[in-house]
Short mmCIF file of C-alpha atoms in Angstrom, two decimals:
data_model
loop_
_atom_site.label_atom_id
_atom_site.label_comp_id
_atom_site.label_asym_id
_atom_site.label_seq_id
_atom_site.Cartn_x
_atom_site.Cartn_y
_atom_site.Cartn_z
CA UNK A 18 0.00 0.00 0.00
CA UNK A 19 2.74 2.18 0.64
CA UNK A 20 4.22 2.28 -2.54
CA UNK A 21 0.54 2.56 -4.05
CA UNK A 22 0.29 6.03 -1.66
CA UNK A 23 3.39 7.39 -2.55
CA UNK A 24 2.84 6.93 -6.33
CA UNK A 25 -0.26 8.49 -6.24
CA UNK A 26 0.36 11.21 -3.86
CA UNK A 27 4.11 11.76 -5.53
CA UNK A 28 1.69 13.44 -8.31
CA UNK A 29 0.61 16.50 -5.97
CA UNK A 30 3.80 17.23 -3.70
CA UNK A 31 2.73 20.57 -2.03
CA UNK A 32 -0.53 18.71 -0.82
CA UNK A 33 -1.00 17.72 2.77
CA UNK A 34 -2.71 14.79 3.55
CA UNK A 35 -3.69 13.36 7.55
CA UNK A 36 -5.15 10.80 7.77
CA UNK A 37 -8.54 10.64 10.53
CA UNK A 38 -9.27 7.34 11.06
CA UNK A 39 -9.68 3.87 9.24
CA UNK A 40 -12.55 1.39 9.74
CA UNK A 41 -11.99 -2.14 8.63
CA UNK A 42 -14.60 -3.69 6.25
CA UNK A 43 -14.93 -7.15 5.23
CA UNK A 44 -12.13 -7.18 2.25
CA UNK A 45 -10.23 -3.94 2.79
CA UNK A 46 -11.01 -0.46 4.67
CA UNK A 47 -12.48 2.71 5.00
CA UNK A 48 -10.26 5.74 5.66
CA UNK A 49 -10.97 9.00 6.43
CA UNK A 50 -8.76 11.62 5.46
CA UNK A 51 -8.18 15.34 6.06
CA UNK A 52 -6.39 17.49 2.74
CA UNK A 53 -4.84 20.82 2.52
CA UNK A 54 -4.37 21.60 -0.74
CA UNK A 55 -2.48 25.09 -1.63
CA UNK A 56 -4.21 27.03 -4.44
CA UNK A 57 -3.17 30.36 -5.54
CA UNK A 58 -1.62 31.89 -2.22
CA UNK A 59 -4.45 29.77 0.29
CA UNK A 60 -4.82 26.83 1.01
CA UNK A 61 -8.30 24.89 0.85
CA UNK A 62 -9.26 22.49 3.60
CA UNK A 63 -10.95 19.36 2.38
CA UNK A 64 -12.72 16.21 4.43
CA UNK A 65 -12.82 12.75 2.83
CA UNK A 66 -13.19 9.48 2.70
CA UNK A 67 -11.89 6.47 0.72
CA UNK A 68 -12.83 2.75 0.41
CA UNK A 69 -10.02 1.02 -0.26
CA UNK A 70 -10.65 -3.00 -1.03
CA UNK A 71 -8.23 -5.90 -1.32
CA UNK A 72 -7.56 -8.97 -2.46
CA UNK A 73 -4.79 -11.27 -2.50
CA UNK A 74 -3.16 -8.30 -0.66
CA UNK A 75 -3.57 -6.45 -4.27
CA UNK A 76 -6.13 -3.23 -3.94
CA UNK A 77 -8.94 -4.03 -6.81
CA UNK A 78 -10.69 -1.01 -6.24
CA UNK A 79 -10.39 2.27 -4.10
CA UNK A 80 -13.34 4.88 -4.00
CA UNK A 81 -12.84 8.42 -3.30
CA UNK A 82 -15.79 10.65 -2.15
CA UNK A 83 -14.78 14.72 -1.13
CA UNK A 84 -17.15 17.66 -1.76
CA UNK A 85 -15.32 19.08 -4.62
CA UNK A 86 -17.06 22.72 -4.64
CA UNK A 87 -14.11 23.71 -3.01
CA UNK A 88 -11.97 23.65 -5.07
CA UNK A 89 -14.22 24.74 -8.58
#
């Protein structure tokens, strides 16, 4: 998983991603996340979640869901 994150998150450097909390589910996760994401000179705060699901410790899928307005 870690080299999955880095990959991924490798894309978007000056983002800042905690994460909240994770909640196991019956073949993977749930995580919660907290981004701050500089745009322009500010920085907008963003709340998410992702469902991240494995299997043969491979992830076949991971869902994403953040109100996006934000950032529009």
């Amino acid at each position: 998983l870690i080299a999955y994150f880095r990959k991924v998150l490798g894309r978007n450097p000056d983002w800042v991603w905690t994460q909240r909390s994770s909640k196991p589910l019956q073949d993977g996760f749930l995580n919660e996340w907290h981004a701050s994401i500089p745009v322009g000179g500010r920085a907008i705060e963003i709340d998410g979640v992702c469902v991240v699901q494995l299997r043969d410790d491979l992830i076949y899928s991971n869902e994403v869901y953040f109100d996006r307005s934000a950032l529009l």
